[in-house]
């Protein structure tokens, strides 16, 4: 009867708009969350033509596992 939070994905309109000006390479990095909330925070970034780092998307997943494959979010 309990509802368990598993995954959350979000982005912002300026991130989506800025992605059109980025190089065709994205990088995914993650950091572990400690304390009351466990899991992993994932961030997708890209570089624009002036080598600035642009955040593209964010996700909170249960861990760095194949079940929490963040790349499935990028395909949508």
PDB file of C-alpha atoms in Angstrom:
ATOM      1  CA  UNK A   1       0.000   0.000   0.000  1.00  0.00           C
ATOM      2  CA  UNK A   2       3.011   2.361   0.125  1.00  0.00           C
ATOM      3  CA  UNK A   3       3.893   4.572  -2.809  1.00  0.00           C
ATOM      4  CA  UNK A   4       7.649   4.660  -3.437  1.00  0.00           C
ATOM      5  CA  UNK A   5       9.353   7.421  -5.405  1.00  0.00           C
ATOM      6  CA  UNK A   6      11.746   5.962  -8.011  1.00  0.00           C
ATOM      7  CA  UNK A   7      12.770   8.518 -10.637  1.00  0.00           C
ATOM      8  CA  UNK A   8      12.379  12.176 -11.502  1.00  0.00           C
ATOM      9  CA  UNK A   9      13.492  13.917 -14.696  1.00  0.00           C
ATOM     10  CA  UNK A  10      13.338  17.625 -15.480  1.00  0.00           C
ATOM     11  CA  UNK A  11      14.736  20.309 -17.719  1.00  0.00           C
ATOM     12  CA  UNK A  12      14.100  23.995 -18.299  1.00  0.00           C
ATOM     13  CA  UNK A  13      13.002  25.827 -21.455  1.00  0.00           C
ATOM     14  CA  UNK A  14      16.258  27.883 -21.696  1.00  0.00           C
ATOM     15  CA  UNK A  15      18.239  24.612 -21.526  1.00  0.00           C
ATOM     16  CA  UNK A  16      16.200  23.144 -24.373  1.00  0.00           C
ATOM     17  CA  UNK A  17      16.548  26.307 -26.462  1.00  0.00           C
ATOM     18  CA  UNK A  18      20.306  26.532 -25.837  1.00  0.00           C
ATOM     19  CA  UNK A  19      20.888  22.919 -26.838  1.00  0.00           C
ATOM     20  CA  UNK A  20      20.351  23.865 -30.499  1.00  0.00           C
ATOM     21  CA  UNK A  21      23.641  25.804 -30.360  1.00  0.00           C
ATOM     22  CA  UNK A  22      25.706  23.078 -28.690  1.00  0.00           C
ATOM     23  CA  UNK A  23      28.258  20.664 -30.099  1.00  0.00           C
ATOM     24  CA  UNK A  24      26.760  17.210 -30.825  1.00  0.00           C
ATOM     25  CA  UNK A  25      28.307  15.618 -27.713  1.00  0.00           C
ATOM     26  CA  UNK A  26      26.660  15.320 -24.305  1.00  0.00           C
ATOM     27  CA  UNK A  27      28.170  14.223 -21.006  1.00  0.00           C
ATOM     28  CA  UNK A  28      26.413  12.661 -18.044  1.00  0.00           C
ATOM     29  CA  UNK A  29      27.734  12.979 -14.515  1.00  0.00           C
ATOM     30  CA  UNK A  30      26.258  11.909 -11.218  1.00  0.00           C
ATOM     31  CA  UNK A  31      26.660  12.470  -7.520  1.00  0.00           C
ATOM     32  CA  UNK A  32      25.292  10.480  -4.642  1.00  0.00           C
ATOM     33  CA  UNK A  33      22.675  12.030  -2.365  1.00  0.00           C
ATOM     34  CA  UNK A  34      23.160  11.538   1.366  1.00  0.00           C
ATOM     35  CA  UNK A  35      21.066  12.252   4.416  1.00  0.00           C
ATOM     36  CA  UNK A  36      17.296  11.974   4.481  1.00  0.00           C
ATOM     37  CA  UNK A  37      17.001  11.463   0.722  1.00  0.00           C
ATOM     38  CA  UNK A  38      19.037   8.699  -0.906  1.00  0.00           C
ATOM     39  CA  UNK A  39      19.707   8.175  -4.590  1.00  0.00           C
ATOM     40  CA  UNK A  40      21.792   9.739  -7.314  1.00  0.00           C
ATOM     41  CA  UNK A  41      21.516  13.154  -8.939  1.00  0.00           C
ATOM     42  CA  UNK A  42      22.408  12.975 -12.638  1.00  0.00           C
ATOM     43  CA  UNK A  43      23.190  16.006 -14.797  1.00  0.00           C
ATOM     44  CA  UNK A  44      23.510  16.114 -18.595  1.00  0.00           C
ATOM     45  CA  UNK A  45      25.679  18.901 -20.012  1.00  0.00           C
ATOM     46  CA  UNK A  46      26.927  19.982 -23.433  1.00  0.00           C
ATOM     47  CA  UNK A  47      29.305  22.649 -24.785  1.00  0.00           C
ATOM     48  CA  UNK A  48      28.317  25.559 -26.956  1.00  0.00           C
ATOM     49  CA  UNK A  49      30.467  27.094 -29.707  1.00  0.00           C
ATOM     50  CA  UNK A  50      32.330  29.265 -27.188  1.00  0.00           C
ATOM     51  CA  UNK A  51      33.173  26.224 -25.005  1.00  0.00           C
ATOM     52  CA  UNK A  52      30.698  27.234 -22.288  1.00  0.00           C
ATOM     53  CA  UNK A  53      29.103  24.359 -20.385  1.00  0.00           C
ATOM     54  CA  UNK A  54      25.319  24.288 -20.814  1.00  0.00           C
ATOM     55  CA  UNK A  55      23.153  22.133 -18.508  1.00  0.00           C
ATOM     56  CA  UNK A  56      20.627  20.178 -20.553  1.00  0.00           C
ATOM     57  CA  UNK A  57      18.686  17.974 -18.140  1.00  0.00           C
ATOM     58  CA  UNK A  58      18.612  16.685 -14.582  1.00  0.00           C
ATOM     59  CA  UNK A  59      17.380  13.489 -12.962  1.00  0.00           C
ATOM     60  CA  UNK A  60      17.144  11.904  -9.546  1.00  0.00           C
ATOM     61  CA  UNK A  61      17.275   8.100  -9.730  1.00  0.00           C
ATOM     62  CA  UNK A  62      17.513   5.302  -7.207  1.00  0.00           C
ATOM     63  CA  UNK A  63      21.162   4.635  -8.113  1.00  0.00           C
ATOM     64  CA  UNK A  64      23.604   4.182 -10.948  1.00  0.00           C
ATOM     65  CA  UNK A  65      22.078   0.979 -12.274  1.00  0.00           C
ATOM     66  CA  UNK A  66      21.099  -0.266 -15.703  1.00  0.00           C
ATOM     67  CA  UNK A  67      17.441  -0.068 -14.595  1.00  0.00           C
ATOM     68  CA  UNK A  68      17.863   3.677 -14.025  1.00  0.00           C
ATOM     69  CA  UNK A  69      19.428   4.204 -17.431  1.00  0.00           C
ATOM     70  CA  UNK A  70      19.433   7.975 -17.844  1.00  0.00           C
ATOM     71  CA  UNK A  71      20.019   7.781 -21.573  1.00  0.00           C
ATOM     72  CA  UNK A  72      16.441   6.652 -22.102  1.00  0.00           C
ATOM     73  CA  UNK A  73      15.392  10.157 -20.987  1.00  0.00           C
ATOM     74  CA  UNK A  74      17.596  11.727 -23.655  1.00  0.00           C
ATOM     75  CA  UNK A  75      15.864   9.852 -26.472  1.00  0.00           C
ATOM     76  CA  UNK A  76      12.486  11.459 -25.770  1.00  0.00           C
TER      77      UNK A  76
END
